[in-house]
């Protein structure tokens, strides 16, 4: 009986060791190394129109489906403005639909009446349509800034694959031991090990699935702002001075308008304050004035008389 338990324990230890060795070998002997995320930022003037990716190669779609290729996640962030917010939004929606993308999140702020609307969009785009989508988005308005990010997750991807392979081998071995178990205690111990292995398998499978989705679908964040006039670029010093004067006048007008609106909102408080001041002034005027007391007469200071020198002769020594 003791020999039987010893053999089962040794088999379980060997299965666990097999999983551990598989995961370690993926870290030390892997033929890919983790690369630091490459980040670049490009600014476009208002007349640029479309945009193009400067990081993603033309064959990125084929590389994403190739099992031997490196696993790279491409993301982008755009900020843009438009004088016609509705038309720009329709162009964005058309670009999403034309490139088989889908909207992950949408947030819209401001009102149409005040012409101060802005929107944040997060779009998931198939990697094979990433470049075309950026070009289509650039036609929606004036692109102010484009930032792209490429993250190489090849090493992590291979590590998860190796762990899955080792865990599947361990599960197969445990199933064989369960078929050979002769006692209930042995069977319960093996089933406990199987439950733990199955949990790890599901966890790593989910991680691998998430990585595949991130590699296959790029994330593009878009910020769209409604403006009265597009932000000028490449202007001269004189034009910048003129814009500063115009902006200062607009700010002053906005301040006065805001002040008037605030006073209209607070008219009951202003009215009460005026009434209180009026009453206080009336009460102050009706108060009797204090009579001024006469000033006491001032006595002239005593006159100083000069001291006459003594006529007596000074003694001689």
XYZ file of C-alpha atoms in Angstrom:
317
model
C 0.000 0.000 0.000
C 2.813 2.380 0.906
C 4.569 1.596 -2.358
C 1.359 2.358 -4.234
C 0.981 5.758 -2.563
C 4.639 6.476 -3.133
C 4.328 5.750 -6.857
C 1.232 7.957 -7.228
C 2.884 10.808 -5.332
C 5.979 10.510 -7.508
C 3.834 10.553 -10.647
C 2.008 13.689 -9.469
C 5.310 15.353 -8.678
C 6.636 14.434 -12.106
C 3.552 15.896 -13.772
C 3.919 19.129 -11.821
C 7.626 19.236 -12.625
C 6.811 18.780 -16.306
C 4.564 21.853 -16.248
C 7.177 23.873 -14.375
C 9.985 22.916 -16.735
C 7.858 23.745 -19.745
C 7.149 27.248 -18.464
C 10.773 27.883 -17.500
C 12.123 26.731 -20.855
C 9.837 29.167 -22.613
C 11.436 32.027 -20.717
C 15.077 31.013 -20.988
C 15.202 29.271 -24.348
C 12.716 31.346 -26.294
C 14.016 32.624 -29.638
C 12.199 35.958 -29.308
C 13.092 38.735 -26.913
C 10.730 41.354 -25.536
C 11.102 44.657 -27.323
C 10.369 47.976 -25.710
C 7.253 49.725 -26.921
C 8.076 52.038 -29.831
C 6.250 55.346 -29.612
C 6.230 58.143 -32.149
C 4.158 61.281 -32.363
C 3.500 63.279 -35.514
C 1.798 66.652 -35.861
C -0.186 67.552 -38.939
C -1.267 71.015 -40.001
C -4.888 71.884 -40.676
C -4.458 71.579 -44.426
C -3.008 68.097 -44.307
C -6.327 66.303 -44.636
C -5.694 62.560 -44.540
C -3.241 60.740 -42.321
C -1.103 57.679 -42.838
C 0.525 55.237 -40.447
C 4.235 55.666 -39.930
C 4.704 52.556 -37.779
C 2.653 49.739 -39.262
C 4.235 48.017 -42.275
C 2.210 47.194 -45.355
C 2.266 43.427 -44.605
C 1.110 43.772 -40.994
C -2.150 41.937 -41.744
C -0.318 38.838 -42.995
C 2.099 38.961 -40.046
C -0.764 39.020 -37.545
C -2.118 35.689 -38.839
C 1.290 34.029 -39.225
C 2.094 31.870 -36.194
C 5.871 32.328 -36.632
C 5.693 36.109 -36.997
C 6.160 38.494 -34.125
C 3.063 39.569 -32.238
C 2.778 43.371 -32.288
C -0.114 45.481 -31.006
C -0.677 48.720 -32.952
C -2.605 51.584 -31.345
C -3.194 55.195 -32.377
C -4.565 58.406 -30.901
C -5.895 61.345 -32.949
C -7.091 64.822 -31.989
C -8.990 66.849 -34.567
C -11.336 69.795 -34.921
C -14.109 70.799 -37.295
C -16.429 73.714 -37.909
C -19.217 71.268 -38.894
C -19.468 68.813 -36.010
C -22.349 66.771 -37.451
C -20.662 66.290 -40.826
C -17.386 65.277 -39.159
C -19.195 62.746 -36.976
C -20.986 61.250 -39.979
C -17.654 60.904 -41.791
C -16.208 59.085 -38.783
C -19.149 56.705 -38.592
C -18.843 55.998 -42.327
C -15.124 55.240 -41.885
C -15.933 52.813 -39.064
C -18.490 50.968 -41.155
C -16.403 50.926 -44.351
C -13.400 49.356 -42.598
C -15.310 46.643 -40.697
C -14.442 48.330 -37.396
C -16.657 48.650 -34.337
C -17.189 51.376 -31.785
C -16.006 50.345 -28.323
C -17.021 53.536 -26.478
C -18.503 56.959 -27.263
C -18.778 60.113 -25.173
C -20.258 63.418 -26.427
C -20.142 66.693 -24.476
C -21.628 70.163 -24.992
C -24.731 71.293 -26.862
C -25.525 72.151 -30.453
C -27.021 75.468 -29.362
C -23.782 76.698 -27.786
C -21.582 75.257 -30.572
C -19.184 73.823 -27.992
C -19.558 70.103 -28.634
C -16.735 67.614 -28.321
C -16.574 63.832 -28.509
C -14.302 60.973 -27.482
C -14.401 57.780 -29.556
C -12.603 54.478 -29.043
C -12.661 52.337 -32.185
C -11.416 48.765 -32.673
C -10.131 48.332 -36.212
C -8.989 45.110 -37.951
C -5.243 45.264 -38.386
C -5.544 44.830 -42.163
C -7.740 47.978 -42.333
C -5.738 50.068 -39.867
C -3.930 52.218 -42.442
C -7.059 52.750 -44.546
C -9.058 53.720 -41.463
C -6.549 56.387 -40.432
C -6.638 57.858 -43.941
C -10.461 57.939 -43.891
C -10.585 59.539 -40.441
C -8.255 62.302 -41.638
C -10.958 63.420 -44.091
C -13.431 64.103 -41.251
C -11.795 67.335 -40.115
C -8.577 69.183 -39.387
C -6.136 66.741 -37.784
C -4.125 68.463 -35.070
C -2.106 65.549 -33.701
C -1.536 61.861 -34.412
C 0.271 59.547 -32.005
C 0.980 55.876 -32.778
C 2.182 53.113 -30.495
C 3.577 49.662 -31.320
C 4.038 47.078 -28.550
C 5.838 43.788 -29.161
C 4.317 40.991 -27.026
C 5.976 38.059 -28.809
C 7.916 36.875 -25.756
C 4.832 36.914 -23.519
C 2.792 35.171 -26.215
C 5.310 32.324 -26.548
C 5.533 31.990 -22.778
C 1.769 31.517 -22.463
C 1.781 28.995 -25.314
C 4.515 26.959 -23.571
C 2.601 26.986 -20.299
C -0.515 25.731 -22.067
C 1.408 22.890 -23.716
C 2.915 21.808 -20.395
C -0.433 21.974 -18.600
C -2.143 19.896 -21.290
C 0.566 17.237 -20.923
C 0.080 17.307 -17.160
C -3.682 16.919 -17.549
C -3.194 13.901 -19.836
C -0.890 12.262 -17.317
C -3.297 12.890 -14.450
C -6.176 11.355 -16.420
C -4.067 8.242 -16.954
C -3.345 8.060 -13.228
C -7.046 8.480 -12.445
C -7.843 5.444 -14.602
C -5.263 3.426 -12.664
C -6.312 4.566 -9.185
C -7.406 1.717 -6.926
C -8.489 3.590 -3.808
C -10.833 6.472 -3.187
C -8.105 8.492 -1.487
C -5.853 8.220 -4.533
C -8.711 9.199 -6.826
C -9.607 12.238 -4.720
C -6.009 13.423 -4.691
C -5.719 13.086 -8.455
C -9.021 14.883 -9.021
C -7.826 17.757 -6.846
C -4.732 18.055 -9.025
C -6.874 17.886 -12.159
C -9.103 20.691 -10.903
C -6.100 22.938 -10.305
C -4.622 22.154 -13.724
C -7.953 22.792 -15.444
C -8.245 26.198 -13.753
C -4.766 27.190 -14.951
C -5.544 25.962 -18.458
C -8.651 28.141 -18.663
C -6.743 31.155 -17.323
C -3.900 30.881 -19.846
C -6.318 30.128 -22.674
C -8.172 33.338 -21.876
C -4.902 35.302 -21.828
C -3.895 33.883 -25.203
C -7.299 34.745 -26.660
C -7.020 38.339 -25.418
C -3.557 38.679 -26.938
C -4.811 37.383 -30.278
C -7.635 39.908 -30.237
C -5.306 42.804 -29.397
C -2.949 41.828 -32.207
C -5.754 41.315 -34.722
C -7.663 44.508 -33.801
C -5.944 47.853 -33.304
C -7.329 50.446 -30.904
C -7.779 54.000 -32.225
C -8.761 56.822 -29.826
C -10.276 59.884 -31.515
C -10.979 63.288 -29.970
C -13.210 65.583 -32.047
C -13.850 69.222 -31.095
C -16.301 71.716 -32.581
C -14.747 75.147 -33.215
C -15.898 78.397 -34.798
C -12.688 78.717 -36.816
C -9.952 76.178 -37.410
C -6.710 76.693 -35.542
C -4.294 78.411 -37.958
C -0.864 76.919 -38.545
C 2.209 78.399 -40.162
C 1.026 82.016 -39.629
C 3.269 85.067 -39.525
C 3.999 87.176 -36.439
C 1.622 89.923 -37.614
C -1.188 87.411 -38.064
C -0.510 86.012 -34.612
C -0.751 89.518 -33.128
C -4.054 90.076 -34.943
C -5.347 86.747 -33.686
C -4.295 87.689 -30.148
C -6.228 90.984 -30.357
C -9.252 89.202 -31.726
C -9.028 86.510 -29.082
C -8.687 89.128 -26.327
C -11.780 90.993 -27.546
C -13.748 87.742 -27.765
C -12.671 86.859 -24.233
C -13.749 90.305 -22.964
C -17.130 90.026 -24.667
C -17.575 86.548 -23.232
C -16.708 87.836 -19.754
C -19.219 90.699 -19.981
C -21.916 88.371 -21.252
C -21.214 85.926 -18.451
C -21.346 88.734 -15.887
C -24.699 89.984 -17.205
C -26.115 86.467 -17.183
C -24.878 85.966 -13.619
C -26.539 89.212 -12.521
C -29.792 88.161 -14.180
C -29.671 84.853 -12.320
C -28.927 86.665 -9.035
C -31.432 89.506 -9.466
C -33.297 88.709 -6.217
C -30.065 88.938 -4.243
C -29.070 92.166 -6.002
C -32.507 93.681 -5.336
C -32.380 92.782 -1.647
C -28.864 94.209 -1.368
C -29.995 97.510 -2.963
C -32.965 97.786 -0.583
C -30.775 97.093 2.469
C -28.253 99.736 1.416
C -31.049 102.270 0.821
C -32.556 101.659 4.280
C -29.188 101.900 6.004
C -28.475 105.218 4.343
C -31.875 106.601 5.437
C -31.312 105.493 9.011
C -27.831 106.983 9.053
C -29.065 110.362 7.860
C -31.789 110.522 10.567
C -29.344 109.973 13.428
C -28.709 113.196 15.467
C -25.340 114.655 14.967
C -23.136 115.014 18.038
C -22.441 118.626 19.112
C -18.847 119.516 18.968
C -17.437 120.660 22.338
C -15.414 123.908 22.365
C -11.746 123.452 22.515
C -10.138 124.428 25.877
C -8.144 127.705 25.890
C -4.481 127.193 25.739
C -2.321 129.090 28.275
C 0.729 130.741 26.767
C 3.993 129.239 27.857
C 6.019 131.240 30.439
C 8.347 133.783 28.932
C 11.991 133.071 29.147
C 14.021 135.880 30.631
C 17.693 136.234 29.831
C 20.043 135.711 32.720
C 22.092 138.789 33.438
C 25.745 138.215 34.107
C 26.850 138.894 37.665
C 28.565 142.262 38.307
C 30.770 140.795 41.054
C 34.327 140.200 39.965
C 35.455 136.610 39.760
C 38.034 135.674 42.364
C 41.556 135.293 41.136
C 43.609 132.312 42.127
